[in-house]
Short mmCIF file of C-alpha atoms in Angstrom, two decimals:
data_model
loop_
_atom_site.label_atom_id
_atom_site.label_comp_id
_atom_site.label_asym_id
_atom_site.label_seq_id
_atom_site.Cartn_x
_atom_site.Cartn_y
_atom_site.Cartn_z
CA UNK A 166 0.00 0.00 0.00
CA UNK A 167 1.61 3.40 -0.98
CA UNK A 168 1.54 5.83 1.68
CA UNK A 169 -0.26 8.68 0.01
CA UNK A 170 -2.48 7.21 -2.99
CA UNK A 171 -4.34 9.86 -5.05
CA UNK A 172 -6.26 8.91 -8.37
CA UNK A 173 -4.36 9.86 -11.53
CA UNK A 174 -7.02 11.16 -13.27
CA UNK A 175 -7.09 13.09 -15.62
CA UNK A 176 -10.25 14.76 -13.55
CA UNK A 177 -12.26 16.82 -16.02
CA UNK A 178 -14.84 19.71 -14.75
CA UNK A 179 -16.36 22.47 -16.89
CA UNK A 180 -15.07 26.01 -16.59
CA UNK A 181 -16.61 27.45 -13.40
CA UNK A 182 -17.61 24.28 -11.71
CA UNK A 183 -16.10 22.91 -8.66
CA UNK A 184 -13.46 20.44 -8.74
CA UNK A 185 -12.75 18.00 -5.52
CA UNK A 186 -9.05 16.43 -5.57
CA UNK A 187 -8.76 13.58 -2.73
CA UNK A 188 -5.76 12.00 -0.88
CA UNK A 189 -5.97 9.02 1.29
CA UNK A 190 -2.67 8.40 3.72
CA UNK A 191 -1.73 5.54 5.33
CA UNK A 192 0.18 6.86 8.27
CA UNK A 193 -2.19 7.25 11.42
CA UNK A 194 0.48 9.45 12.69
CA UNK A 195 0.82 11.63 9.87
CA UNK A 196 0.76 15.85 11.25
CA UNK A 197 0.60 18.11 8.41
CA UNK A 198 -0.59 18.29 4.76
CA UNK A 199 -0.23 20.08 2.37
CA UNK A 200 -1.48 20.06 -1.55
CA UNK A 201 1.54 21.84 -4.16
CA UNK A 202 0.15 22.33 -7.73
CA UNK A 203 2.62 21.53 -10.70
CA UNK A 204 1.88 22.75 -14.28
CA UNK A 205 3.69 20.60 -17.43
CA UNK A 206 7.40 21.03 -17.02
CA UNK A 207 7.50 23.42 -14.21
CA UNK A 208 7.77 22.76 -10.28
CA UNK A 209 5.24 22.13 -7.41
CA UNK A 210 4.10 25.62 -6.06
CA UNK A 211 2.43 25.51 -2.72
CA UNK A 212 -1.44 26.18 -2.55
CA UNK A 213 -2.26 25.82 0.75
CA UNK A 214 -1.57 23.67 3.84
CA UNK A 215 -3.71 22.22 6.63
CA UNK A 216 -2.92 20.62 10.40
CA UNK A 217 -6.33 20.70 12.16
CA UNK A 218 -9.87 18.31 11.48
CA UNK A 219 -12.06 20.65 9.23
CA UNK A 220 -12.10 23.05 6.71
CA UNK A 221 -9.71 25.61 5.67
CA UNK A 222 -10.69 28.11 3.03
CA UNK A 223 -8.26 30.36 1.03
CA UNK A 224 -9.77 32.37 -2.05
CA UNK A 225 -10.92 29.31 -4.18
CA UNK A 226 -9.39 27.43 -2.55
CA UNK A 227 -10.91 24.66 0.63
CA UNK A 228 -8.38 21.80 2.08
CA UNK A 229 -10.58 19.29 4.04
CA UNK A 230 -8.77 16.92 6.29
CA UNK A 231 -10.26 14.03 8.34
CA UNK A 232 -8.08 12.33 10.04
CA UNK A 233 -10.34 9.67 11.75
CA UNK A 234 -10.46 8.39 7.89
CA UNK A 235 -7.01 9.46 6.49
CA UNK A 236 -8.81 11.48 4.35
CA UNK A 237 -7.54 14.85 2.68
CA UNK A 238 -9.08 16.56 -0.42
CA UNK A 239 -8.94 19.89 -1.99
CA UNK A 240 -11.99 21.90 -2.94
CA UNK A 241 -11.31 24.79 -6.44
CA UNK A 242 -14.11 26.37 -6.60
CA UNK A 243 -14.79 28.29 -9.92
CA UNK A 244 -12.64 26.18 -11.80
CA UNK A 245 -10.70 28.35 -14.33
CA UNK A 246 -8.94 27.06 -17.34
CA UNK A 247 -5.44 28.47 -15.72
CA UNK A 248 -6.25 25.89 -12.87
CA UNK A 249 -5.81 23.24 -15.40
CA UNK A 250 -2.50 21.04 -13.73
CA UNK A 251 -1.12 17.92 -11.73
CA UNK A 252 -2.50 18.24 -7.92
CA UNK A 253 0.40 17.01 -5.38
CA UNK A 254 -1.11 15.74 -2.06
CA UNK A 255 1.75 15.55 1.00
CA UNK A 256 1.97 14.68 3.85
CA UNK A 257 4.92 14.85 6.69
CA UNK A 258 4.61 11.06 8.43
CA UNK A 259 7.30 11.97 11.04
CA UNK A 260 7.99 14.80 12.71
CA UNK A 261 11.12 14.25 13.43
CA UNK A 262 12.27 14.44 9.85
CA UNK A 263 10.82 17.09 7.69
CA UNK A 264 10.86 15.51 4.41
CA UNK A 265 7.16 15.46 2.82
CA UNK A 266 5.97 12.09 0.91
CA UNK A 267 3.83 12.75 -1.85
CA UNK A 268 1.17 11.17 -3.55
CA UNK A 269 1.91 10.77 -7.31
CA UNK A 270 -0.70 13.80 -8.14
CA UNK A 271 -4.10 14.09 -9.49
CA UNK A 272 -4.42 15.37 -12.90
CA UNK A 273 -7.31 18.11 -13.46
CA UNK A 274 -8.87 19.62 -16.54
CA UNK A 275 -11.25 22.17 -16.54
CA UNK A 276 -12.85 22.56 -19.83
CA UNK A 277 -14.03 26.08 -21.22
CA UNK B 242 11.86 37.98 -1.66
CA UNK B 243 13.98 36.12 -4.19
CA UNK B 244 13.04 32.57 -4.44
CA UNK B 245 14.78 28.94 -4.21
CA UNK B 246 17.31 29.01 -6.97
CA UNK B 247 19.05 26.06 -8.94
CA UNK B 248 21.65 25.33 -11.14
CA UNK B 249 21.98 24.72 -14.27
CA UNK B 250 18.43 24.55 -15.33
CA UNK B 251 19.46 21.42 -18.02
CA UNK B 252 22.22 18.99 -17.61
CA UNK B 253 23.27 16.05 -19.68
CA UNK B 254 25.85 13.06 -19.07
CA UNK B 255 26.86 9.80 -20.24
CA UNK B 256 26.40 6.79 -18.35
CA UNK B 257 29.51 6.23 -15.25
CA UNK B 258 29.87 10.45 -15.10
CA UNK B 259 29.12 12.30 -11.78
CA UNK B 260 26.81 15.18 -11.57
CA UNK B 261 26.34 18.15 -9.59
CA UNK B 262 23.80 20.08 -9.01
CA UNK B 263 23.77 23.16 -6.84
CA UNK B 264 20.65 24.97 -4.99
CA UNK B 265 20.30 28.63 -3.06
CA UNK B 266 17.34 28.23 -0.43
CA UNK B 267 15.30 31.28 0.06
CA UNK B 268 17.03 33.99 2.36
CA UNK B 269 16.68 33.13 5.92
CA UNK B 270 15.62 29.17 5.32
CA UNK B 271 18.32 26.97 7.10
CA UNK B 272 16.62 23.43 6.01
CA UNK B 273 16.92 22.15 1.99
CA UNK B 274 15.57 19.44 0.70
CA UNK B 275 16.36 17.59 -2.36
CA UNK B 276 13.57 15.25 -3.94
CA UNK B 277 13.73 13.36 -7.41
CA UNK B 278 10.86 13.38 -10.03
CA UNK B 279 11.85 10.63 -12.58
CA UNK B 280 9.17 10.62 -16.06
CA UNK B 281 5.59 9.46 -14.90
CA UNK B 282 6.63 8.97 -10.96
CA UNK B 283 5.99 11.26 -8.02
CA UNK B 284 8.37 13.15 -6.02
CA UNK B 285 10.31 10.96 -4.34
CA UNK B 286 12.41 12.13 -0.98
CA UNK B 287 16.73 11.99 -1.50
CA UNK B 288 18.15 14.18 1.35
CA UNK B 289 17.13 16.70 3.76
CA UNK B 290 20.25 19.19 5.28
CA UNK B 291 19.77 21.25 8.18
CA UNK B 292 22.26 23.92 10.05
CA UNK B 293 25.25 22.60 7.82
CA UNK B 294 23.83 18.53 8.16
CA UNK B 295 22.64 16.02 6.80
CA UNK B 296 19.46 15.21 8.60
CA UNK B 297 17.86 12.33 6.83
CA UNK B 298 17.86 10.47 3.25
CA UNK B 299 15.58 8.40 1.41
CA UNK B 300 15.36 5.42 -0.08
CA UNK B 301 18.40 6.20 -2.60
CA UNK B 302 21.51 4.58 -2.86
CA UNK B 303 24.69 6.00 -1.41
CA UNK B 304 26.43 7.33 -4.73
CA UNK B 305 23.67 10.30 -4.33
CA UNK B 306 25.15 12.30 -1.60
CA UNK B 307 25.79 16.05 -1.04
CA UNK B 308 26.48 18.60 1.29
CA UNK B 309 25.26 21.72 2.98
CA UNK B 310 27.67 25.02 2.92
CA UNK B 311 27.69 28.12 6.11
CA UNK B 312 25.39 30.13 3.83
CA UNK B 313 22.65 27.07 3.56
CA UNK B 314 23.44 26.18 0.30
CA UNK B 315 23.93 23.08 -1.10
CA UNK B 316 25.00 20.66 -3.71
CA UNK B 317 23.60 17.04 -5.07
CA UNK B 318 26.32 15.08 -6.32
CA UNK B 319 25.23 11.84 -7.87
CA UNK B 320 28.23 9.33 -8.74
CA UNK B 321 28.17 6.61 -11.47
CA UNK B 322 25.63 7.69 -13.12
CA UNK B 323 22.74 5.57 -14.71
CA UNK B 324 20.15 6.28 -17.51
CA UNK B 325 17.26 5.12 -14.70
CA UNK B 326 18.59 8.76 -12.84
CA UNK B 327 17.59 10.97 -15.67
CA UNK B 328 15.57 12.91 -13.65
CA UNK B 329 13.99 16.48 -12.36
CA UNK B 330 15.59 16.69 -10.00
CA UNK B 331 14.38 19.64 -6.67
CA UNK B 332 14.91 21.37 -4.56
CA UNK B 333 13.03 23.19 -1.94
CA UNK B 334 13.74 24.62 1.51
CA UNK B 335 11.84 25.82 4.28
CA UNK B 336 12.30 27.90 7.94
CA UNK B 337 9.63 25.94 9.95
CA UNK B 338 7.49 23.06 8.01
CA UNK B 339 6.25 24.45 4.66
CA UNK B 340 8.63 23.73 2.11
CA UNK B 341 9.17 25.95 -1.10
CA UNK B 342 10.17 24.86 -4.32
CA UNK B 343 12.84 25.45 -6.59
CA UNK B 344 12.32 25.35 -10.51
CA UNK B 345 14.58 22.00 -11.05
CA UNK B 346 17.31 20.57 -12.48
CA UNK B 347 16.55 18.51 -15.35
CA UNK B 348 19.28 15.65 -15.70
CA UNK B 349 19.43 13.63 -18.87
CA UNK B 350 22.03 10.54 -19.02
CA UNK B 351 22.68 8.52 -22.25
#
């Protein structure tokens, strides 16, 4: 079992839709997570990160983390053709080392 | 703010060379991290440096190895080199726990 599974995708929404991106971890232990969004060919740039049960809302953005279920997913609402790009879900397992593992990304394409 | 920085942006070697790749952490970041993206694979964990050490390394062999200088730079070397490490290959660094990307190094070995 991989530590941080997300589906591949691609996920396709229609311009101004919502689009939900999940992430399942296998770590019970796991502390912080965080979702990076990487276009073609470029790196990961940070979106937002999230420590606590609940929501947490920036702009378009809502990371949802549930950690009774090992559960985290990202909420774009609005989808935008600019938001079209691979999804990185991580999570830091330890915290004694600082190194994230990261799920192998969710593809998303919002259609105009 | 300037941002992580890496060099060189491209790199290509033959099969047996050594490589190194160099990365500047954002001003006031102690901690970098170096992580491999090979084609169709995830980000996958090499090193972490802290205050001049090495802190903790994946799941990598020992011919990747590097080092952290006094200004919290640092350098990837990776030894022997094999086509399988063709590669972006990141960097990111970080004060406290978010970590910051830099734009890559993409390796190419034939």
């Amino acid at each position: 079992q991989k530590e941080v599974e997300q589906n591949s995708g691609p996920l396709s929404v229609p311009e101004g839709a919502i689009a939900s991106l999940n992430c399942t971890y296998s770590d019970r232990g796991s502390q912080s997570f965080f979702w990076y969004r990487q276009y073609s060919g470029k790196s990961p740039e940070l979106i937002m990160f999230i420590y606590s049960n609940g929501d947490k809302e920036d702009g378009r953005f809502t990371a949802q983390l549930n950690k009774a279920s090992q559960y985290v997913s990202l909420l774009i609402r609005d989808s935008q053709p600019s938001d079209s790009a691979t999804y990185l879900c991580a999570v830091r397992l330890d915290t004694g080392r600082r190194a994230l593992t990261f799920g192998s990304g969710t593809r998303l394409q919002v259609q105009p | 703010e300037a941002g992580v920085t890496q060099s060189p942006t491209h790199l290509i070697k033959t099969r047996g060379q050594q490589a190194t790749l160099r990365c500047s952490p954002i001003s006031g970041h102690t901690s970098v991290y170096w992580y491999q993206q090979a084609l169709g694979l995830g980000l996958q964990f090499l090193l972490w440096y802290d205050e001049g050490e090495e802190r903790n390394r994946g799941n990598f062999p020992p011919r990747f190895s590097g080092r952290q200088f006094p200004n919290y730079s640092s350098e990837l070397n990776v030894n022997a080199l094999e086509l399988e490490d063709s590669a972006l290959y990141l960097c990111a660094s970080s004060l406290e726990e978010t970590q910051y990307f830099g734009p890559g190094t993409r390796l190419l070995v034939l």
